[in-house]
mmCIF file of the C-alpha atoms, coordinates in Angstrom:
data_MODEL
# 
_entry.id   MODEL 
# 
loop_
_atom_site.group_PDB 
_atom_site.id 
_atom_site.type_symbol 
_atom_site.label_atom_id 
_atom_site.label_alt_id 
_atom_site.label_comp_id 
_atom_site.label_asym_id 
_atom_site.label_entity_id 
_atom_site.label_seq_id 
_atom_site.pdbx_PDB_ins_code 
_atom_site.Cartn_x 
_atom_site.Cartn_y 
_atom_site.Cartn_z 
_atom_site.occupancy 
_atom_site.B_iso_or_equiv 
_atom_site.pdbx_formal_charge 
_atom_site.auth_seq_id 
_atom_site.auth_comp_id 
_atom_site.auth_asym_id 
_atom_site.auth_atom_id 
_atom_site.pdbx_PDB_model_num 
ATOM 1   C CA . UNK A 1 1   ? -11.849 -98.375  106.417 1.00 0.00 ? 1   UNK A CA 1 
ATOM 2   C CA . UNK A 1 2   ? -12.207 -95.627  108.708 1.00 0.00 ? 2   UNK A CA 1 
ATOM 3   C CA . UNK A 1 3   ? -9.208  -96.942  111.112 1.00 0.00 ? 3   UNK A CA 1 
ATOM 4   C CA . UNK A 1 4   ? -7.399  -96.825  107.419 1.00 0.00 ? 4   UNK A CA 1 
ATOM 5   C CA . UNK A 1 5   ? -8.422  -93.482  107.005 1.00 0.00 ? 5   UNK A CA 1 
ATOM 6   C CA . UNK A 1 6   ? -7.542  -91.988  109.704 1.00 0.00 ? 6   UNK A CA 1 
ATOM 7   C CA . UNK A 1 7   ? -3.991  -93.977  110.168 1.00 0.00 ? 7   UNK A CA 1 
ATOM 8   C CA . UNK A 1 8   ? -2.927  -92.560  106.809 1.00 0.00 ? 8   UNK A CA 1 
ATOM 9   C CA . UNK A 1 9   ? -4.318  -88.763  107.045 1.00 0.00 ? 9   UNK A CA 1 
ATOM 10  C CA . UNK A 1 10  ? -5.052  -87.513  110.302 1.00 0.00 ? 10  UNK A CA 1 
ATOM 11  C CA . UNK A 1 11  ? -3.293  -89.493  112.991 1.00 0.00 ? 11  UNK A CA 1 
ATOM 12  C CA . UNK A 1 12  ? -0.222  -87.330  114.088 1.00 0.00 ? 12  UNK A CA 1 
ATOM 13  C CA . UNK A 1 13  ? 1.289   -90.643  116.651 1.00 0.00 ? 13  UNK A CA 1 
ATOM 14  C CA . UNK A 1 14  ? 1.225   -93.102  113.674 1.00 0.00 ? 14  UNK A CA 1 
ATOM 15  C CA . UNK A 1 15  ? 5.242   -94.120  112.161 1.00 0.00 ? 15  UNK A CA 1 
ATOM 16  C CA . UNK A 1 16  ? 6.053   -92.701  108.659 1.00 0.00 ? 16  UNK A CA 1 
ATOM 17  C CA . UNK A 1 17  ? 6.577   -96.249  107.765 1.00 0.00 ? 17  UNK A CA 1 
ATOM 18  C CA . UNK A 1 18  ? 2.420   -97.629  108.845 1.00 0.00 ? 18  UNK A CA 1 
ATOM 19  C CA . UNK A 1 19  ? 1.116   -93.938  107.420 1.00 0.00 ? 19  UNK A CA 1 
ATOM 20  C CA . UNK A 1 20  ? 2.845   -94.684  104.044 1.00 0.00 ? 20  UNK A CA 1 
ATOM 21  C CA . UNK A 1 21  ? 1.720   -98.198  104.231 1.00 0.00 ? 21  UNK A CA 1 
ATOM 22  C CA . UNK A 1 22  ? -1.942  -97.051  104.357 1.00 0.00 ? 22  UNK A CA 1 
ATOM 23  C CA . UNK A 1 23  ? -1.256  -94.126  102.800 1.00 0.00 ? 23  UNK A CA 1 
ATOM 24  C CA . UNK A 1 24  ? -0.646  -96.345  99.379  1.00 0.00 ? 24  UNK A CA 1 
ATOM 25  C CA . UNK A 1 25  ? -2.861  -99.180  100.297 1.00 0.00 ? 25  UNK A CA 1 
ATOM 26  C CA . UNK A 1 26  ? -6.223  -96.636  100.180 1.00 0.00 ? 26  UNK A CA 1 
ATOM 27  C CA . UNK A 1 27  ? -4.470  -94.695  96.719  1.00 0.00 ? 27  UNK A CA 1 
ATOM 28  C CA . UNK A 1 28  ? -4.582  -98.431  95.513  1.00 0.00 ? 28  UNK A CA 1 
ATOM 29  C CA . UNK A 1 29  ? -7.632  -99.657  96.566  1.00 0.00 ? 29  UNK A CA 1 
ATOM 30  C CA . UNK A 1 30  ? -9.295  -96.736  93.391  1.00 0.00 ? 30  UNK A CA 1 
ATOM 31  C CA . UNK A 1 31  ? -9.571  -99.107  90.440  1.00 0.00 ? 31  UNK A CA 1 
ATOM 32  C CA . UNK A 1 32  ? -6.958  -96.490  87.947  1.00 0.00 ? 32  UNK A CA 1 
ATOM 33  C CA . UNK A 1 33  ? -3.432  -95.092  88.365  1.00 0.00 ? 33  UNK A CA 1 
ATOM 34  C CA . UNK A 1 34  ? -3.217  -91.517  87.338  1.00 0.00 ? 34  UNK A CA 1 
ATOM 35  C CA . UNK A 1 35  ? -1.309  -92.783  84.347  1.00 0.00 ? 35  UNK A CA 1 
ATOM 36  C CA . UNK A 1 36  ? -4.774  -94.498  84.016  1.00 0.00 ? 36  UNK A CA 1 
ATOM 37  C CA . UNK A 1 37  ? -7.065  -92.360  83.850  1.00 0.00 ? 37  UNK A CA 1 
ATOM 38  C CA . UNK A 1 38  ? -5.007  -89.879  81.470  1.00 0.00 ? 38  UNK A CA 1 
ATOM 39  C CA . UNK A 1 39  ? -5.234  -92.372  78.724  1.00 0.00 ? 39  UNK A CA 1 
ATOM 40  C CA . UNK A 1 40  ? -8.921  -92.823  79.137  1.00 0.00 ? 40  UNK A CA 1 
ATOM 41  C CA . UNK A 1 41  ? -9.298  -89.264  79.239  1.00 0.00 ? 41  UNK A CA 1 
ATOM 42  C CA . UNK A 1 42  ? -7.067  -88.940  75.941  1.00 0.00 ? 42  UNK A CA 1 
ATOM 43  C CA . UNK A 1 43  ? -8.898  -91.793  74.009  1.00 0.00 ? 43  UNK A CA 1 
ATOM 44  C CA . UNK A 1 44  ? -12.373 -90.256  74.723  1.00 0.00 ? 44  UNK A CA 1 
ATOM 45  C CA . UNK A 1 45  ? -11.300 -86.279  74.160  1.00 0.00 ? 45  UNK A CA 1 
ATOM 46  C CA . UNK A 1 46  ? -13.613 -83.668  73.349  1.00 0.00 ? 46  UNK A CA 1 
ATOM 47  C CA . UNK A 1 47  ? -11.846 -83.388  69.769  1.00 0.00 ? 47  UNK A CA 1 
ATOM 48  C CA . UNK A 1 48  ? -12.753 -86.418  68.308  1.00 0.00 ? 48  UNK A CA 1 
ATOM 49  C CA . UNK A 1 49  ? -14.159 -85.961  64.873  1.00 0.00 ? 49  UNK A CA 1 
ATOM 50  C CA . UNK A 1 50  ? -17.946 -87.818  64.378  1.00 0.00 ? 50  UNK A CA 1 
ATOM 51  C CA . UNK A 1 51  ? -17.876 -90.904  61.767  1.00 0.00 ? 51  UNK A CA 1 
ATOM 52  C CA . UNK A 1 52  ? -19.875 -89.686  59.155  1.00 0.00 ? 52  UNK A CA 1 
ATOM 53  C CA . UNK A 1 53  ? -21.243 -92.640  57.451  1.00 0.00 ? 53  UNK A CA 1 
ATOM 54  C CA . UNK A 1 54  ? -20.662 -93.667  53.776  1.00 0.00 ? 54  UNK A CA 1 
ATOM 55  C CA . UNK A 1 55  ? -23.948 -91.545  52.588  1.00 0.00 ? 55  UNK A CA 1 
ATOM 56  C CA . UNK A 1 56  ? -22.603 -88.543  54.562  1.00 0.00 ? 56  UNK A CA 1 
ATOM 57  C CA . UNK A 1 57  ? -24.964 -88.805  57.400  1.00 0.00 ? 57  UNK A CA 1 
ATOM 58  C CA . UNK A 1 58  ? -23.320 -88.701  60.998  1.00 0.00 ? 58  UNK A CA 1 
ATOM 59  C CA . UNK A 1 59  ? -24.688 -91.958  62.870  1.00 0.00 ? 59  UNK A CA 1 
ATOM 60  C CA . UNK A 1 60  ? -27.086 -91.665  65.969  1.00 0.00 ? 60  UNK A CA 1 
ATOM 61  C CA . UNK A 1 61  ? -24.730 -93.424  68.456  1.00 0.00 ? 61  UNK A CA 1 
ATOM 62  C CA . UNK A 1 62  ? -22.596 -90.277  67.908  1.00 0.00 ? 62  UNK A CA 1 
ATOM 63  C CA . UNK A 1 63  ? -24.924 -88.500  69.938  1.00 0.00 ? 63  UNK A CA 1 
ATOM 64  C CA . UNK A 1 64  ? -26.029 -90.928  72.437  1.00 0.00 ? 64  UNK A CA 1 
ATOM 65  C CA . UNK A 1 65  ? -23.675 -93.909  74.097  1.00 0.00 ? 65  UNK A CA 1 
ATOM 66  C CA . UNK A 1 66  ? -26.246 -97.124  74.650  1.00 0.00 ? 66  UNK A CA 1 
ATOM 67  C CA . UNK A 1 67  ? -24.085 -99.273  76.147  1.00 0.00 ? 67  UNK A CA 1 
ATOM 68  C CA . UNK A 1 68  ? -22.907 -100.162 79.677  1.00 0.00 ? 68  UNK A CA 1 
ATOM 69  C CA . UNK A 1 69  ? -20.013 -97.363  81.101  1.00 0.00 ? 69  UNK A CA 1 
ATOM 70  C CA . UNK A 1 70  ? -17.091 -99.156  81.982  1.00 0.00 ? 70  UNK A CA 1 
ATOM 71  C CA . UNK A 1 71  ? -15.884 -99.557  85.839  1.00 0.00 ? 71  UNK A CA 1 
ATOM 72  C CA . UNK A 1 72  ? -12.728 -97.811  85.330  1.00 0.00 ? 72  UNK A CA 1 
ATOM 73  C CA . UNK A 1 73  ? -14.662 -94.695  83.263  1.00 0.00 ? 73  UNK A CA 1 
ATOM 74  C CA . UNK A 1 74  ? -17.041 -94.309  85.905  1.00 0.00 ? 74  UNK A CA 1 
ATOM 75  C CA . UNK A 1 75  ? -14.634 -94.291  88.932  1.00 0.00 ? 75  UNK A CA 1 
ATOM 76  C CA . UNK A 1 76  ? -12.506 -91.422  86.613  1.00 0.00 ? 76  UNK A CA 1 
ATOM 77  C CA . UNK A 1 77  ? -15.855 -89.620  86.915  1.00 0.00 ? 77  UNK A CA 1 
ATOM 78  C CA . UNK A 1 78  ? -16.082 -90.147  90.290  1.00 0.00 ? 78  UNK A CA 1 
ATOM 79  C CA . UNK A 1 79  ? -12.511 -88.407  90.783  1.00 0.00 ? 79  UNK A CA 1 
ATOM 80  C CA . UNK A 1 80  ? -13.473 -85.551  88.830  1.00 0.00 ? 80  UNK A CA 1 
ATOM 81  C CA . UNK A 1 81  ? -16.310 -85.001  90.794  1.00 0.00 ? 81  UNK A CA 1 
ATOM 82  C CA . UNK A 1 82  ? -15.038 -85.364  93.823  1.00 0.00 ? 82  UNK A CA 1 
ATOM 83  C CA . UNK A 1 83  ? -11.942 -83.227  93.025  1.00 0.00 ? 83  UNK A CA 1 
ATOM 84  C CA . UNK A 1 84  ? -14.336 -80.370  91.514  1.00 0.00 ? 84  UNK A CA 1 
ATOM 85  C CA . UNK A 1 85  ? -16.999 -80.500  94.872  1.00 0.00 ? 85  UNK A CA 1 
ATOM 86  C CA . UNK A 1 86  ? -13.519 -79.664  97.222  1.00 0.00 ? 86  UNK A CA 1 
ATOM 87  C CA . UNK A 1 87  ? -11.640 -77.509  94.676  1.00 0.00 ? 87  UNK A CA 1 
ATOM 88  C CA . UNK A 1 88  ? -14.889 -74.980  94.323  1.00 0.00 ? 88  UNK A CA 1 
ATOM 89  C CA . UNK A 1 89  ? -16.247 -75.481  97.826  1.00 0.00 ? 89  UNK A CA 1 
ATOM 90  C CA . UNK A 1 90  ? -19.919 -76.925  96.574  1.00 0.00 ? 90  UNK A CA 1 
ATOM 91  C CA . UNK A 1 91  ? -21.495 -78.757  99.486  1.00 0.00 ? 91  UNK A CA 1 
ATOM 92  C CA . UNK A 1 92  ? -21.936 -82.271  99.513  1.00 0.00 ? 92  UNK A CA 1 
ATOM 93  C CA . UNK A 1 93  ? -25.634 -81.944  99.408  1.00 0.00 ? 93  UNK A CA 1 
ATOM 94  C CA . UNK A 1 94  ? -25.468 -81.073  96.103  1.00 0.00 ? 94  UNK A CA 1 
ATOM 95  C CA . UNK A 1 95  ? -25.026 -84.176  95.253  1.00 0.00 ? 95  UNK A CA 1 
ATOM 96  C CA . UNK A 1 96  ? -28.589 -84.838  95.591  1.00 0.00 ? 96  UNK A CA 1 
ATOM 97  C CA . UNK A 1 97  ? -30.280 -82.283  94.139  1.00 0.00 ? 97  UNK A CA 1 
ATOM 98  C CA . UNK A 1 98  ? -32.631 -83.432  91.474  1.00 0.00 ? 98  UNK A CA 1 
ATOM 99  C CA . UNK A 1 99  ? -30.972 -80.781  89.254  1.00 0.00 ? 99  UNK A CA 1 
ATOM 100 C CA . UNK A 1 100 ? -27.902 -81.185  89.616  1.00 0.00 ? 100 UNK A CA 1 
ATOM 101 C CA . UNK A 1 101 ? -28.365 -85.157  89.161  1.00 0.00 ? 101 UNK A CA 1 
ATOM 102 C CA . UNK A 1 102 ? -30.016 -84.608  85.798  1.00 0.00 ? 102 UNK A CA 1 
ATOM 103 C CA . UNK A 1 103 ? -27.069 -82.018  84.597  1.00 0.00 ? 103 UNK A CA 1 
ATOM 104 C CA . UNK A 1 104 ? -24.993 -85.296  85.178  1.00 0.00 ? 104 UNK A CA 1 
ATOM 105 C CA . UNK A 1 105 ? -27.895 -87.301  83.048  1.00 0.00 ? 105 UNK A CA 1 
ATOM 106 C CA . UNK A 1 106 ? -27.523 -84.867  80.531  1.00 0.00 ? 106 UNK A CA 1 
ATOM 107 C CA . UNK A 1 107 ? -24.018 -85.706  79.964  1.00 0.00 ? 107 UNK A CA 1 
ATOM 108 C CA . UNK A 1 108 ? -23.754 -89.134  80.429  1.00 0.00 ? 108 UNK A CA 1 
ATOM 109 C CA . UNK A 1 109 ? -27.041 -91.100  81.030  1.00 0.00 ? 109 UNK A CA 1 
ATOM 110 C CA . UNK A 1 110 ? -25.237 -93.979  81.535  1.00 0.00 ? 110 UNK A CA 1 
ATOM 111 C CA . UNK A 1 111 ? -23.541 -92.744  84.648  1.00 0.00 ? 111 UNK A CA 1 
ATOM 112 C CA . UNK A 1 112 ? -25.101 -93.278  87.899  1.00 0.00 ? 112 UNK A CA 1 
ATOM 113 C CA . UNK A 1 113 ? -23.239 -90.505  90.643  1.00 0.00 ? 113 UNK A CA 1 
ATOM 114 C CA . UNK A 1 114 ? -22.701 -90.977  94.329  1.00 0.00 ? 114 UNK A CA 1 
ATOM 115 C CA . UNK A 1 115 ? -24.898 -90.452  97.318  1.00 0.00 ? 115 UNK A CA 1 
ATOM 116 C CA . UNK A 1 116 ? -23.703 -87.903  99.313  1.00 0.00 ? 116 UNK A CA 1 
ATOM 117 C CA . UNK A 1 117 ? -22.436 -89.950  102.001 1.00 0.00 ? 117 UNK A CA 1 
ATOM 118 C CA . UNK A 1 118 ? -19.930 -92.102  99.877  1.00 0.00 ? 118 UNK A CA 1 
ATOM 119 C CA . UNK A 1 119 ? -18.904 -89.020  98.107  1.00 0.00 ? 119 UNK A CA 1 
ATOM 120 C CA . UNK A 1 120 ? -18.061 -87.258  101.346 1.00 0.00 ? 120 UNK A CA 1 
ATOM 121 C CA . UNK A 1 121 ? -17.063 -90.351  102.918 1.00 0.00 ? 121 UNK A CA 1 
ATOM 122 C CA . UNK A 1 122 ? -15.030 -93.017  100.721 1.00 0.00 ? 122 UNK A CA 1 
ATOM 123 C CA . UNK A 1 123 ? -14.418 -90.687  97.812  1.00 0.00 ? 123 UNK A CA 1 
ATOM 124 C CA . UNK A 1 124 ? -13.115 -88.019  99.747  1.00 0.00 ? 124 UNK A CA 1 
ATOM 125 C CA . UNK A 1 125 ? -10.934 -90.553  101.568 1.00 0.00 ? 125 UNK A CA 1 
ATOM 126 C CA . UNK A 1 126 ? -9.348  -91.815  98.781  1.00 0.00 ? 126 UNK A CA 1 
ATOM 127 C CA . UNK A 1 127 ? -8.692  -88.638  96.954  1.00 0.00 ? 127 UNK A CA 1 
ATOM 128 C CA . UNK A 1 128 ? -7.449  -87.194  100.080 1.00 0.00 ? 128 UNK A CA 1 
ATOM 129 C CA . UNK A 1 129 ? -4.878  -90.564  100.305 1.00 0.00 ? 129 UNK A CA 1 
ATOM 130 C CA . UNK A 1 130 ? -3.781  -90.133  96.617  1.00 0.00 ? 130 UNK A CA 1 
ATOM 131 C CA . UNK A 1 131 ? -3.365  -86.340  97.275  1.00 0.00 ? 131 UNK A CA 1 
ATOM 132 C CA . UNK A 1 132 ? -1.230  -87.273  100.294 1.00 0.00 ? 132 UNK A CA 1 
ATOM 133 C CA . UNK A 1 133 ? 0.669   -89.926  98.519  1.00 0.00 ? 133 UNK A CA 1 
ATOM 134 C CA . UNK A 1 134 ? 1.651   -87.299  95.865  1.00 0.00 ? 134 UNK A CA 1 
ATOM 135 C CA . UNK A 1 135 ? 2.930   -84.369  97.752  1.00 0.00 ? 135 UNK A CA 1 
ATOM 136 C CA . UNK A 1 136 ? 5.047   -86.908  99.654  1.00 0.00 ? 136 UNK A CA 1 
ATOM 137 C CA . UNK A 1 137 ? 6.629   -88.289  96.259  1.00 0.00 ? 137 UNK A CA 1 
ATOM 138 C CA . UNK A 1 138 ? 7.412   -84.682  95.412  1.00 0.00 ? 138 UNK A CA 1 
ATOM 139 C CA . UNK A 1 139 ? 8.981   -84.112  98.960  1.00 0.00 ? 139 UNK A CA 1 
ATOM 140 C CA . UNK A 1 140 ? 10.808  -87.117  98.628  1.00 0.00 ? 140 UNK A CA 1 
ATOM 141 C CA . UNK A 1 141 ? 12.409  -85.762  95.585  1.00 0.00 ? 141 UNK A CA 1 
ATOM 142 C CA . UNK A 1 142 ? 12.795  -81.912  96.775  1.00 0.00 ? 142 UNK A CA 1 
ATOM 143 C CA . UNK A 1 143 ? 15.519  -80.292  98.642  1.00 0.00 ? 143 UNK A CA 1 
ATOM 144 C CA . UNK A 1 144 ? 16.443  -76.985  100.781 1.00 0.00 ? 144 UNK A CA 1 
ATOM 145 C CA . UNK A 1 145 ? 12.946  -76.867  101.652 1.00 0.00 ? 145 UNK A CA 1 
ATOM 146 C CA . UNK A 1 146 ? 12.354  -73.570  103.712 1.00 0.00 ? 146 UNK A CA 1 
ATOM 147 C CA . UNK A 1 147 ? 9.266   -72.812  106.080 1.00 0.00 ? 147 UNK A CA 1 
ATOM 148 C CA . UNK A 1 148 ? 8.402   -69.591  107.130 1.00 0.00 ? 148 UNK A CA 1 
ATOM 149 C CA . UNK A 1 149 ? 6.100   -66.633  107.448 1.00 0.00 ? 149 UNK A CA 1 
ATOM 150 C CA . UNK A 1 150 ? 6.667   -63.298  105.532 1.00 0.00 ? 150 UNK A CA 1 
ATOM 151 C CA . UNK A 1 151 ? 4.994   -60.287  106.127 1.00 0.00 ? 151 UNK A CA 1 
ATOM 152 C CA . UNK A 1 152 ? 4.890   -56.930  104.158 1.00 0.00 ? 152 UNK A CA 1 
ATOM 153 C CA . UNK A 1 153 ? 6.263   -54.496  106.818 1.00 0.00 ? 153 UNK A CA 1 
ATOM 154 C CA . UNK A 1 154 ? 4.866   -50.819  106.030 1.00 0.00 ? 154 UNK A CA 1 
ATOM 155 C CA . UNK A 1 155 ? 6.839   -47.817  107.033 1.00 0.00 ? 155 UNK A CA 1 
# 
């Protein structure tokens, strides 16, 4: 996976044709499209209203999910915390604090989270592939791209 890896993000020799090849086949190897993991994130919002049972009581699984967490919702987890760890710079180490892995009990005991070393190894892989995939979709569709530096010249 690592020859993978590095074929599709780092390796500068490799042919458009083999980095998009690999580029896709790691983006495809996560179990959910982003199309995916919108729905799932849609069907289980924040906003859903509590069934209130016919006496007016709310239930107790309500409060407290007792049953097995699907593959897909887990790996959508998995995303998010990857994607959060790189987007606010928290070290991988983290990970295994035994605070910061009962915070994640707290709000979903059913989840089990990464080590550190497949979070900074395979999950950042794969979220660095999809990444890649996507900004080459959008340049695919762009044109009169323009590079350049700009500086604020003071007089």
């Amino acid at each position: 996976m690592a020859t993978c890896n590095h074929l599709a993000n780092e390796c500068t020799d490799c042919p458009e044709e083999i980095q998009n090849y690999w580029l896709g086949f790691i983006a495809a190897k996560d179990s959910l499209d982003d199309d995916d993991s919108a729905s799932i994130a849609s069907s289980t919002g924040s906003n859903k209203k509590r069934k209130v049972a016919s006496n007016g009581q709310t239930e107790i699984d309500d409060f407290f999910e007792n049953r097995e967490l699907p593959e897909s919702k887990a790996a959508a987890i998995d995303r998010a915390l990857i994607r959060a760890f790189v987007c606010c710079g928290i070290p991988f180490a983290v990970i295994d604090s035994p605070f910061f892995r009962e915070l994640l009990y707290q709000l979903r005991p059913n989840y089990t989270p990464p080590t550190r070393k497949v979070l900074s190894e395979s999950l950042l892989n794969q979220e660095t592939s999809r990444v890649n995939k996507a900004i080459n979709k959008e340049l695919e569709h762009s044109q009169n791209l323009t590079l350049g530096n700009y500086f604020l010249l003071r007089k």
